[in-house]
Short mmCIF file of C-alpha atoms in Angstrom, two decimals:
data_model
loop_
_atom_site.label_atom_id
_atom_site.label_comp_id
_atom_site.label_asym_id
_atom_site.label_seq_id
_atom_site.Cartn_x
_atom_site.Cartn_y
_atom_site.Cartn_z
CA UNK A 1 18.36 17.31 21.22
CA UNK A 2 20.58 16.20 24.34
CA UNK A 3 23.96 16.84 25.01
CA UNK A 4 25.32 14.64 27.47
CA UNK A 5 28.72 15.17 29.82
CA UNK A 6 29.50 13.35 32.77
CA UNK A 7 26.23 11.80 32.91
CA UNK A 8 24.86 15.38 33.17
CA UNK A 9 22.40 16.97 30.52
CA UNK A 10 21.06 20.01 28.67
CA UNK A 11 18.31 19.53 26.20
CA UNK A 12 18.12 22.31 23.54
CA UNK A 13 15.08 23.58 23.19
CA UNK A 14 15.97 25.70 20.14
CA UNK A 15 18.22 25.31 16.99
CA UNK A 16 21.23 27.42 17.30
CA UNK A 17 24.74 27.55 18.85
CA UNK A 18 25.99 25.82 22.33
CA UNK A 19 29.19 25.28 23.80
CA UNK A 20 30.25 24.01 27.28
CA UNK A 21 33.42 24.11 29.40
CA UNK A 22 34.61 21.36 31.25
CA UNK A 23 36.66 21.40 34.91
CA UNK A 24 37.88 17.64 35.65
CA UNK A 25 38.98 19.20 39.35
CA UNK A 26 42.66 18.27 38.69
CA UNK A 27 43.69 21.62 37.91
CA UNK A 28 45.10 20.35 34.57
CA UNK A 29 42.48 23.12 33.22
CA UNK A 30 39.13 23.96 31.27
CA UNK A 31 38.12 22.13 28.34
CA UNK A 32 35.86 23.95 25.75
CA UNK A 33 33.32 22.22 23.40
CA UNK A 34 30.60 23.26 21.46
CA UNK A 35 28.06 22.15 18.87
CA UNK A 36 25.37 23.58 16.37
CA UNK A 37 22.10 22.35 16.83
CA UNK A 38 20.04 22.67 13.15
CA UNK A 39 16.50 21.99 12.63
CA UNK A 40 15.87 19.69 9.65
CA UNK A 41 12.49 19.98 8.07
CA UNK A 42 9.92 17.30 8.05
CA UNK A 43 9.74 15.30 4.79
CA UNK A 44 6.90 15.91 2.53
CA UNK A 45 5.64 13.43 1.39
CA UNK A 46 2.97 13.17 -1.30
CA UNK A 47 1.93 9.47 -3.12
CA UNK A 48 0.88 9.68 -6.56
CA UNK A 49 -0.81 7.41 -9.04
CA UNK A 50 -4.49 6.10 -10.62
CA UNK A 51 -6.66 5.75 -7.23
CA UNK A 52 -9.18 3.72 -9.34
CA UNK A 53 -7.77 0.18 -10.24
CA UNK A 54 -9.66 -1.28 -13.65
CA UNK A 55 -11.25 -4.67 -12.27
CA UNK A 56 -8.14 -6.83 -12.24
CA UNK A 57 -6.03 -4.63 -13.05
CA UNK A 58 -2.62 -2.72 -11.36
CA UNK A 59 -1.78 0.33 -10.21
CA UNK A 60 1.28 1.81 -9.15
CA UNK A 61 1.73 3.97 -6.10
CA UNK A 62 4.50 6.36 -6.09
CA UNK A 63 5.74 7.73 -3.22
CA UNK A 64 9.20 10.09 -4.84
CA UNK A 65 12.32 10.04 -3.52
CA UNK A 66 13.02 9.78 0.20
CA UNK A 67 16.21 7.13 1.85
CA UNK A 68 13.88 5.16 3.84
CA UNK A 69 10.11 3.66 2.95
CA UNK A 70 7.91 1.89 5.13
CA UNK A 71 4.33 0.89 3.04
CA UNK A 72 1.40 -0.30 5.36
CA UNK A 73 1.37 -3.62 2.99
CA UNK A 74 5.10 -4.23 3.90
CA UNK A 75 7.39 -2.60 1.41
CA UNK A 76 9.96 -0.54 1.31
CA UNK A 77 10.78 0.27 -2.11
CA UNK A 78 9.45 4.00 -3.64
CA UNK A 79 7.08 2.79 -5.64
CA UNK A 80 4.51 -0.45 -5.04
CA UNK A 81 1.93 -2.02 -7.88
CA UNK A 82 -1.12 -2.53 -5.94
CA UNK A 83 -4.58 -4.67 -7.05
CA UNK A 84 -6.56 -3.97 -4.07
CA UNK A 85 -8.86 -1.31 -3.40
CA UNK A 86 -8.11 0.17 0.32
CA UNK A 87 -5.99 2.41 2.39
CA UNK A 88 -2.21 2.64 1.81
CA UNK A 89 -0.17 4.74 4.47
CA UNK A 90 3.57 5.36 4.12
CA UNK A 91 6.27 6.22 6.22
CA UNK A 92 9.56 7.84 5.09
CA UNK A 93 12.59 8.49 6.96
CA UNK A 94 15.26 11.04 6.05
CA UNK A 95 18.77 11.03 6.57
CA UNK A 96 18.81 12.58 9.65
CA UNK A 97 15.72 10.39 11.11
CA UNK A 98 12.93 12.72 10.86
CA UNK A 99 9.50 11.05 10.03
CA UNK A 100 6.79 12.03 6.92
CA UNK A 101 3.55 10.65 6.56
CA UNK A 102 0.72 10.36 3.78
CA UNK A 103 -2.07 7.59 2.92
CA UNK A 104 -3.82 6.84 -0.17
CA UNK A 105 -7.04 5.45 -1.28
CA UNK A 106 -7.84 3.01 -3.68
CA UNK A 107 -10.61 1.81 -5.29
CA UNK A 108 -12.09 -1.07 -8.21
CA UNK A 109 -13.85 0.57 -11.07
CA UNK A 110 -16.79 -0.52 -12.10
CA UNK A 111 -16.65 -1.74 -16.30
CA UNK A 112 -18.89 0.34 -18.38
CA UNK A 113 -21.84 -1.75 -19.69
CA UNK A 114 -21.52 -1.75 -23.53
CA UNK A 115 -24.99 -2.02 -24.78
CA UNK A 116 -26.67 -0.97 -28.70
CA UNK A 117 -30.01 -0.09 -28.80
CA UNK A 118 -32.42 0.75 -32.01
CA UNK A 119 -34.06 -0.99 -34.34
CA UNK A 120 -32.09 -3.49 -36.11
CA UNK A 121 -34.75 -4.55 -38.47
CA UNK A 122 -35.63 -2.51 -41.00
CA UNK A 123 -36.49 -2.01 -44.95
CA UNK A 124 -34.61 -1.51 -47.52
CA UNK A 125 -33.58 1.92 -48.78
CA UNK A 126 -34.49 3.17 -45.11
CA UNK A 127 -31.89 3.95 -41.92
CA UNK A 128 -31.66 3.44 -38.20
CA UNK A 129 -30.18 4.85 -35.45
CA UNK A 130 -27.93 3.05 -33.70
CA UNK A 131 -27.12 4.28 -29.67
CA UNK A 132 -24.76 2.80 -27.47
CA UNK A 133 -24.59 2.93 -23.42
CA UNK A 134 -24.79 6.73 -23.34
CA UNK A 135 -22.21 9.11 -20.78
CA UNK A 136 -19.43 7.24 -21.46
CA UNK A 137 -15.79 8.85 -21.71
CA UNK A 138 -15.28 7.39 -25.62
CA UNK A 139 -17.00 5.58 -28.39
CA UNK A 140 -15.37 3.95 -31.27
CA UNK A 141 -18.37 2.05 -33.90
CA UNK A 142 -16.67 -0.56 -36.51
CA UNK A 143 -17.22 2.50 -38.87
CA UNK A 144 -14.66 4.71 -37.70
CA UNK A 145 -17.66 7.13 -35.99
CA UNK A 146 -16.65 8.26 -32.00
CA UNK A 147 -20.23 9.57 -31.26
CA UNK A 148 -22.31 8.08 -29.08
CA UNK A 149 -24.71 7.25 -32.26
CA UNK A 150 -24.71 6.59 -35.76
CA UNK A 151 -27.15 6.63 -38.41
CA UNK A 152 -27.40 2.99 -40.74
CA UNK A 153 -28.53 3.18 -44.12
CA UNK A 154 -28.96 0.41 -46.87
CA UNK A 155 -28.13 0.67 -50.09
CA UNK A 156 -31.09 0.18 -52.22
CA UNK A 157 -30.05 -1.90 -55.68
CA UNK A 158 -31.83 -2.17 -58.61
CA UNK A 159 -30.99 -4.60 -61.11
#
């Protein structure tokens, strides 16, 4: 911080308190002035949201509350929907002009490939297993079954 007086200067080097007297030379007399130097904090700064974006789909970046934004794409709102996958940085300011940084990666997920296996022939009164793309997060079969599997059997009639 600098605290200028007739062009002359003192720069704090610590927080605290400083005063000054002034002498014009007139002899009217000494002038007293003094100030409190605080330290203010950087901002923290931490941007959330999904850092894998479905294949075209959104995600929104959220970087909390601060006065001031400055997004690497442009923006200066607190929160931004991105598509891309790539590196977002952010700059906030505070109130009193002090500067907090953070970046975020993004990236495009890959869609699961959805594939039954097993043998979808076969004779009556028997069963088959049916398997889907195994290591996949959730399964949900037309029969109400979550597994990764499920057992077909026929029905076998007789008249």
């Amino acid at each position: 911080m600098e605290y200028r007086c007739n062009h002359r200067q003192y720069i704090c080097e610590h927080p605290g308190y400083y005063w000054v007297t002034y002498d014009d030379g007139t002899g009217c007399g000494i002038t007293i002035d003094s100030v409190t130097i605080t330290l203010d904090t950087i901002p923290i700064v931490m941007i959330t949201g999904d850092t894998v974006i479905c294949p075209l789909g959104v995600t929104t970046l959220d970087a909390g509350i601060h006065p001031v934004y400055n997004w690497s794409n442009g923006e200066h709102t607190q929160t931004i929907n991105v598509s891309d996958a790539g590196l977002y940085a952010l700059e906030v300011i505070d109130g009193h002009g002090c500067k907090g940084y953070d970046t975020i990666a993004t990236t495009i997920g890959i869609l699961p490939l959805a594939m039954i296996t097993g043998n979808l022939i076969y004779c009556s009164g028997d069963s088959t297993l049916l398997k889907a793309t195994p290591g996949l997060a959730g399964y949900l079969w037309s029969t109400g079954a979550t597994s990764d599997s499920i057992y077909v059997k026929t029905r076998v009639c007789i008249r």
